[in-house]
Amino acid sequence: MFDFHLEAVDGAARAGRWTLPHGTVETPCFMPVGTQGSVRALSPNDLEAVGAAIVLANTYHLFLRPGEQTVAALGGLHRFMGWPHPLLTDSGGFQVFSLESLRRVSEEGVEFRSHVDGSPRFLTPERAVEVQWALGADVAMAFDHVVPGGASREAAADALERTVRWLVRCRERFEALGRGAISHQPSASGGRPSDGRRPTADGCRRQTLVPIIQGGTYQDLRRASAEAILGAGDWDAVAIGGLSVGEPKPAMLEVLDGLDPILPRARPRYLMGVGFPDDVIRAVARGVDLVDCVAPTRMGRNGTAFTDDGPVNIRNAGHRDDAGPLDPACDCETCRTFSRGYLRHLFVARELLGLRLLSLHNVRYLIRLAARARAAVADGNFDGWSRAWLARYQAKEQA
Amino acid sequence: MFDFHLEAVDGAARAGRWTLPHGTVETPCFMPVGTQGSVRALSPNDLEAVGAAIVLANTYHLFLRPGEQTVAALGGLHRFMGWPHPLLTDSGGFQVFSLESLRRVSEEGVEFRSHVDGSPRFLTPERAVEVQWALGADVAMAFDHVVPGGASREAAADALERTVRWLVRCRERFEALGRGAISHQPSASGGRPSDGRRPTADGCRRQTLVPIIQGGTYQDLRRASAEAILGAGDWDAVAIGGLSVGEPKPAMLEVLDGLDPILPRARPRYLMGVGFPDDVIRAVARGVDLVDCVAPTRMGRNGTAFTDDGPVNIRNAGHRDDAGPLDPACDCETCRTFSRGYLRHLFVARELLGLRLLSLHNVRYLIRLAARARAAVADGNFDGWSRAWLARYQAKEQA
C-alpha cells in the first residue's frame, strides 16, 4: 500500500503509478479540488466521467463546517462525498495562514476566527492530524507554516524551521492514532467509523501522512527544508508547498529545478496549488507528479475554457451563432453535446448549467493534459511534445 | 403522427400514449420546464436519467434571448438544447400578459418591453407561430390572452373571445408555414434549417399547433371557450390555460370537472402551469393527461424536496447527522448516492451541487408520480391509490 512505481523517466519528467487504499493513481495527475467536500458544480458521476483518479478536499473548510465529527458520523469523507476513489485532504495550513488579520501564530499552533461564524478556533499540528484522521482520506498532509510569495529570507527561514518541528509533532500524533493509543470519537451520538480509522483485516495502513517542503523562493532554504524532512523519516510522498502564492513565475520554476535532483526518485512529488495548463506542463517538465488547483472550476464558472490554443472566453459575441464544439479535440460531455452558441447563451442568460458544463470541460482538459504528458514520457518524447504544446498554447497570447 | 392512443380509463383518470415526431409520451406525464432552453441546473443526460419524455421551453424567453434566428442557426431547439426527444414550446402569451405595467394589448397583438434590455417588442398570433416554427418543437401552442385568477367576468369573456379570434389567425399562419407559402429565413448568415421546418421524406408534419381554453373561473365561459375551439377545427391536443394563476384551488378543480365531459376523449388534455404533486394527482383524477411546472426545480433550488410524506426542507438542523437518503422510496441519483446530512451541508455551505441534486430528485419524483398514477389507472385502482397517496402526502401538514 502507498507504493509508487516509476514506469518511465524522460529528462526530469516522470510517469508513475501510485497505489492508494481506494485505488491507483497514474501520474502525472491533476487532482480536482472539492473545497467543502464538493468539486464546485460537479457530481461524483461527473468526476468519474472525466477520469478523475483522486480528489482533494480542504480540512480547514470541513473542520469549520460541517465539522469532522459530522463527516465521521456520516461514514467518513469518502461516503460523505459519494466518492469511493482516492481522496487527499490538505492540513488547513495554507488556509489559516491566508487569513492574515484574523490569525495569531505561536509555536503551539494557530489561533484564528472562523470565516463562517467568527468563532475562535485553534489548529495545532496534532489537531490538524486528528481532523484528517477523522475525515479518513487516503492521503493526509502535515500542518505547515506558509509564507506569502514576497516573504523575506528571515520569515521564510523561520516558517520552514517551524514546519519541520511541526512535522515531528504531526507524525507522533499520526502514529499514536494508527496504534489506537488515542481514540478519536466520531460523535456523541455514535455513528460508523470513517474508512480512515477502520482497522483493516490485513493490518494495512489506511492513510499516509505527507510532509511539505517550505522555504519561500530561497534555493538554499528549499534545500535545507527538503533535507530536514527527508532526514526526519521515510515518507510515502513529498509535497512542495508555498509556491504559486504570488512569487514571480520564474522563481517557482527555479525552486522546482533545484529540488528535482535531491528528492527521492522513488516517491511521488506533489506540487500544491498549481493548475493552469502551462504551469502544469512546466512543473511536470521539472519532475512533478501530482498537482491540484481550483483554477479549472473557478475559470469555468467565469466562462473561460481551456483549449490547446489557449483560454477561450465563451461570453464573447463571436460565439453567438457558432454551431461548433467548445473544443473539437475534447471528448467531454460538454464538447460532445453542445455548441459554442448554446454555451454562450447559458452564460449570457445566467443559467446554472453553464457553470457546470465549463467546469466539467476544464477539469477534463487538465486530466487529459496530464495523461498526454504521461504518454509523451512513456514514448520518450516529452521534451518535443511539451515544447510544441507550450508554443501552441501561448501563440494567441503572444500574437 | 400526433396520434393519441387511450389505453385505459378509470373514472375520469386516463392512461394514454401520444406519438410525437421525436418520440412517444406515456400519459399522465409531467413535463419539466426549460425556461430559457435549459431546465435549471439539469443537463439533458440528467433529464434522460430521471425519465423525462418531453421538455417544455418558453417562446417568450427564447424570442428575446438569444432570438429564434440564433436558435435556428444553431440547428433548431432540439439540437440547441441537446435534447433529441419531444419538446413543447408555449406561445409567450402567459409571459407577456404577466408583464402588467410593461405591456399594451390590442386586437392586433401585445406590445411590451423586453425584461432583458428594455427594448420595445411586439408579439402577434402570427409572430408567435413563426417564432415557434423557427424553434421547431414537436408541439407549438396558440397565442392566448391570459387573465389573472381574480379577473372579472367581463375581462375573462373578452380575453376568451380574443383568444378564439387569435387561434384562427395562429392556424392560418401555421398552415401557410406548413405549405411553404411563407418562408422563414433562419438567419442572414445561413445555417441549417431547424427540425420543425425541415420537410420530411414521408411528408409527415413535424409540428402541431395546440389551442388553449380560457374563461377564468367561470364555468359557462370555460364551456363556451371549449366549444368555440372544438368547433373551429380538429386539433391533436387541447390545452387548459389561465389556471393556477392565483384563483382559489377549488375553483381550478371545478373548471376541470366541468370540462372533462365536453373535451374529446381521443385527444390529450394539457393543464398548463400545474406541478405541485397534490395538484397533479387532483388534475389527473379529473381527466388531465399532461402537466408542466417550474415547481420541482424552483423548490429544489430552495432546498425543498418532494416525498410521499410531503415536502422536506433539507436545511433543517435535524438532518445534520442523518446518514439516510433524502427519500428512501426514490431511485434517483441523489437518493441512491448521498445522505441527508451531506445534502444539508451542500445547502448550508451554498454549494452549487445541492441545487442540482434536489432539482434532480424533485423532477424524478413528479415523473415517477405520474407513472404511478398511470399504473393505477391501468390496474383500475386509481381512486383508491390516489386517495391513499393524498392522505399520506397531507398527513404531516394537517398534523
Coordinates of N, CA, C and O in Angstrom, one line a residue, chain A residues 36-38 40-46 62 65-66 70 73-74 79-82 189 192 301 320-323 333 337-339 341-342 345-346 348-349 351-353 355-356, chain B residues 36-38 40-46 62 65-66 70 73-74 79-82 189 192 301 320-323 333 337-339 341-342 345-346 348-349 351-353 355-356:
Chain A
Q36 N -15.2 22.2 -0.1 CA -16.1 21.9 1.1 C -16.7 20.5 1.0 O -17.8 20.3 1.4
G37 N -15.9 19.6 0.3 CA -16.5 18.3 0.1 C -17.3 18.1 -1.1 O -18.1 17.2 -1.3
S38 N -17.1 19.1 -2.0 CA -17.8 19.1 -3.3 C -17.0 19.8 -4.3 O -16.7 21.0 -4.1
R40 N -16.9 22.1 -7.1 CA -17.9 23.1 -7.4 C -18.6 22.7 -8.7 O -18.0 22.6 -9.8
A41 N -19.9 22.5 -8.6 CA -20.8 22.3 -9.8 C -20.7 20.9 -10.4 O -21.5 20.6 -11.3
L42 N -19.8 20.1 -9.8 CA -19.7 18.7 -10.4 C -20.1 17.7 -9.4 O -19.9 17.8 -8.2
S43 N -20.7 16.6 -9.9 CA -21.1 15.4 -9.1 C -20.0 14.4 -9.2 O -19.1 14.4 -10.1
P44 N -20.0 13.4 -8.2 CA -19.1 12.3 -8.3 C -19.2 11.6 -9.7 O -18.2 11.2 -10.3
N45 N -20.4 11.4 -10.2 CA -20.5 10.8 -11.5 C -19.8 11.6 -12.6 O -19.2 11.1 -13.5
D46 N -19.9 13.0 -12.5 CA -19.2 13.8 -13.5 C -17.7 13.6 -13.4 O -17.0 13.5 -14.4
L62 N -13.8 21.9 6.1 CA -14.6 20.8 6.6 C -14.6 20.8 8.2 O -15.5 20.4 8.8
R65 N -17.1 23.5 9.0 CA -18.4 23.2 8.5 C -18.4 22.1 7.6 O -17.7 22.2 6.5
P66 N -19.0 20.9 7.9 CA -19.9 20.7 9.0 C -19.2 20.3 10.3 O -19.9 20.0 11.2
T70 N -19.2 15.4 12.3 CA -20.4 15.2 11.4 C -20.0 14.3 10.2 O -20.7 13.4 9.8
A73 N -19.5 10.9 11.5 CA -20.9 10.3 11.8 C -21.6 9.9 10.5 O -22.4 8.9 10.5
L74 N -21.3 10.6 9.4 CA -21.9 10.2 8.1 C -21.1 9.2 7.3 O -21.3 9.0 6.1
R79 N -17.6 8.4 2.0 CA -19.0 8.1 1.9 C -19.8 9.4 1.9 O -20.8 9.6 1.2
F80 N -19.3 10.4 2.7 CA -19.9 11.7 2.7 C -20.1 12.4 1.4 O -21.1 12.8 0.9
M81 N -19.0 12.3 0.6 CA -18.9 13.0 -0.7 C -19.5 12.0 -1.8 O -19.6 12.5 -3.0
G82 N -19.7 10.8 -1.5 CA -20.1 9.8 -2.5 C -19.0 9.5 -3.5 O -19.2 9.3 -4.7
S189 N -23.3 11.0 19.4 CA -24.5 10.2 19.1 C -24.1 8.9 18.4 O -25.0 8.2 17.8
R192 N -20.9 5.4 12.3 CA -19.9 4.5 11.9 C -18.5 5.1 11.9 O -18.4 6.3 11.6
R301 N -16.5 28.7 -14.1 CA -17.7 29.4 -13.6 C -17.6 30.9 -14.1 O -18.6 31.5 -14.2
R320 N -21.8 33.6 -30.8 CA -23.3 33.6 -30.7 C -23.9 32.6 -31.6 O -24.8 31.8 -31.2
D321 N -23.5 32.6 -32.9 CA -24.1 31.7 -33.9 C -23.2 30.5 -34.2 O -23.3 29.8 -35.2
D322 N -22.2 30.2 -33.3 CA -21.2 29.2 -33.6 C -21.7 27.8 -33.3 O -21.9 27.5 -32.1
A323 N -22.0 27.0 -34.3 CA -22.5 25.7 -34.1 C -21.5 24.7 -33.7 O -21.8 23.5 -33.4
E333 N -18.5 15.5 -22.1 CA -19.9 15.7 -22.4 C -20.2 17.1 -23.0 O -21.0 17.2 -23.9
T337 N -21.7 17.4 -26.8 CA -23.2 17.6 -26.8 C -23.6 19.0 -27.3 O -24.6 19.1 -28.0
F338 N -22.9 20.0 -26.9 CA -23.4 21.4 -27.1 C -22.5 22.2 -28.0 O -21.3 22.0 -28.2
S339 N -23.1 23.2 -28.6 CA -22.4 24.2 -29.5 C -21.9 25.3 -28.6 O -22.4 25.6 -27.5
G341 N -22.4 28.3 -29.4 CA -23.6 29.3 -29.3 C -24.5 29.0 -28.1 O -24.9 29.9 -27.5
Y342 N -24.7 27.7 -27.9 CA -25.6 27.3 -26.7 C -24.9 27.7 -25.4 O -25.5 28.2 -24.5
H345 N -25.0 31.2 -24.8 CA -26.4 31.6 -24.3 C -26.6 31.3 -22.8 O -27.1 32.1 -22.1
L346 N -26.1 30.1 -22.4 CA -26.2 29.7 -21.0 C -25.6 30.8 -20.1 O -26.1 31.1 -19.0
V348 N -24.8 34.0 -20.9 CA -25.5 35.3 -21.0 C -26.8 35.3 -20.3 O -27.1 36.3 -19.6
A349 N -27.5 34.2 -20.3 CA -28.8 34.1 -19.6 C -28.6 33.6 -18.2 O -29.6 33.4 -17.5
E351 N -27.7 30.8 -16.8 CA -28.2 29.5 -16.4 C -27.1 28.7 -15.7 O -26.0 28.7 -16.1
L352 N -27.6 28.0 -14.6 CA -26.6 27.2 -13.8 C -25.9 26.2 -14.6 O -24.7 25.9 -14.3
L353 N -26.6 25.6 -15.6 CA -26.0 24.6 -16.4 C -24.6 25.0 -17.0 O -23.7 24.2 -17.2
L355 N -22.3 27.0 -15.8 CA -21.2 26.8 -14.8 C -20.7 25.4 -14.8 O -19.5 25.2 -14.7
R356 N -21.6 24.5 -14.7 CA -21.2 23.1 -14.7 C -20.6 22.6 -16.0 O -19.5 21.9 -15.9
Chain B
Q36 N -35.4 29.0 -20.4 CA -34.5 29.6 -21.4 C -33.8 28.6 -22.3 O -32.7 28.9 -22.8
G37 N -34.4 27.4 -22.5 CA -33.7 26.4 -23.2 C -32.8 25.5 -22.3 O -31.9 24.8 -22.8
S38 N -33.0 25.6 -21.0 CA -32.3 24.7 -20.1 C -33.1 24.5 -18.9 O -33.6 25.5 -18.3
R40 N -33.4 24.3 -15.3 CA -32.4 24.9 -14.4 C -31.6 23.8 -13.6 O -32.2 23.0 -12.9
A41 N -30.3 23.9 -13.8 CA -29.4 23.1 -13.0 C -29.3 21.6 -13.5 O -28.5 20.9 -13.0
L42 N -30.1 21.3 -14.6 CA -30.1 19.9 -15.1 C -29.6 19.9 -16.5 O -29.9 20.7 -17.3
S43 N -28.9 18.8 -16.8 CA -28.4 18.6 -18.2 C -29.4 17.6 -18.9 O -30.2 16.9 -18.3
P44 N -29.3 17.5 -20.2 CA -30.1 16.5 -21.0 C -29.8 15.1 -20.5 O -30.8 14.3 -20.3
N45 N -28.6 14.8 -20.1 CA -28.3 13.5 -19.5 C -29.1 13.2 -18.2 O -29.6 12.2 -18.0
D46 N -29.1 14.3 -17.4 CA -29.9 14.2 -16.1 C -31.4 13.9 -16.5 O -32.0 13.1 -15.8
L62 N -36.9 32.7 -25.2 CA -36.0 32.4 -26.4 C -36.2 33.5 -27.5 O -35.2 33.7 -28.2
R65 N -34.0 36.3 -26.1 CA -32.6 35.9 -25.9 C -32.5 34.4 -26.0 O -33.1 33.7 -25.2
P66 N -31.7 33.8 -27.0 CA -30.9 34.5 -27.9 C -31.6 35.0 -29.2 O -30.9 35.5 -30.1
T70 N -31.2 32.8 -33.9 CA -29.9 32.2 -33.5 C -30.2 30.7 -33.2 O -29.4 29.8 -33.5
A73 N -30.3 29.0 -36.4 CA -28.9 28.9 -37.0 C -28.1 27.9 -36.3 O -27.2 27.3 -36.9
L74 N -28.4 27.6 -35.1 CA -27.7 26.5 -34.3 C -28.4 25.2 -34.4 O -28.1 24.3 -33.7
R79 N -31.5 20.5 -31.2 CA -30.1 20.5 -31.3 C -29.5 21.5 -30.3 O -28.5 21.2 -29.7
F80 N -30.1 22.7 -30.3 CA -29.6 23.8 -29.4 C -29.5 23.3 -28.0 O -28.5 23.5 -27.3
M81 N -30.6 22.7 -27.5 CA -30.6 22.2 -26.1 C -29.9 20.9 -25.9 O -29.7 20.4 -24.7
G82 N -29.6 20.2 -26.9 CA -29.0 18.8 -26.8 C -30.1 17.8 -26.3 O -29.7 16.9 -25.6
S189 N -26.8 34.9 -42.0 CA -25.6 34.2 -42.3 C -25.8 32.7 -42.7 O -24.9 32.0 -42.7
R192 N -28.3 25.8 -40.7 CA -29.2 24.7 -41.1 C -30.6 25.0 -40.7 O -30.9 25.6 -39.7
R301 N -34.2 24.2 -5.7 CA -33.1 25.3 -5.5 C -33.3 25.9 -4.2 O -32.4 26.5 -3.6
R320 N -28.7 17.1 10.1 CA -27.3 17.3 10.1 C -26.5 16.0 10.1 O -25.5 15.8 9.3
D321 N -26.8 15.1 11.0 CA -26.1 13.8 11.1 C -26.9 12.6 10.5 O -26.6 11.5 10.9
D322 N -27.9 13.0 9.7 CA -28.7 11.9 9.2 C -28.1 11.2 8.0 O -27.9 11.8 6.9
A323 N -27.7 9.9 8.2 CA -27.0 9.2 7.1 C -28.0 8.6 6.1 O -27.5 8.0 5.2
E333 N -30.4 9.5 -8.7 CA -29.0 9.6 -8.3 C -28.8 10.2 -6.9 O -28.0 9.7 -6.1
T337 N -27.2 8.0 -3.9 CA -25.8 8.3 -3.6 C -25.5 9.0 -2.3 O -24.5 8.8 -1.7
F338 N -26.4 9.9 -1.9 CA -26.0 10.9 -0.9 C -26.9 10.8 0.4 O -28.1 10.4 0.2
S339 N -26.3 11.2 1.5 CA -27.1 11.2 2.8 C -27.8 12.5 2.9 O -27.4 13.5 2.3
G341 N -27.6 14.3 5.5 CA -26.6 15.1 6.2 C -25.7 15.8 5.1 O -25.4 17.0 5.3
Y342 N -25.3 15.1 4.1 CA -24.4 15.7 3.1 C -25.2 16.7 2.3 O -24.7 17.8 2.0
H345 N -25.5 19.8 4.2 CA -24.2 20.5 4.2 C -24.1 21.3 2.9 O -23.6 22.5 2.9
L346 N -24.4 20.7 1.7 CA -24.3 21.4 0.5 C -25.1 22.7 0.5 O -24.7 23.7 0.0
V348 N -26.2 24.4 3.2 CA -25.7 25.3 4.3 C -24.4 26.0 3.7 O -24.2 27.2 3.9
A349 N -23.6 25.2 3.0 CA -22.3 25.8 2.5 C -22.5 26.4 1.1 O -21.5 26.8 0.5
E351 N -23.2 25.2 -1.8 CA -22.6 24.5 -2.9 C -23.6 24.4 -4.1 O -24.7 23.9 -3.9
L352 N -23.1 24.6 -5.3 CA -24.0 24.5 -6.5 C -24.6 23.1 -6.6 O -25.7 23.0 -7.1
L353 N -23.8 22.1 -6.2 CA -24.2 20.7 -6.4 C -25.6 20.5 -5.7 O -26.4 19.7 -6.2
L355 N -28.2 22.5 -5.4 CA -29.3 23.0 -6.3 C -29.6 21.9 -7.3 O -30.8 21.6 -7.5
R356 N -28.6 21.3 -7.9 CA -28.8 20.3 -8.9 C -29.4 19.0 -8.3 O -30.3 18.4 -8.9

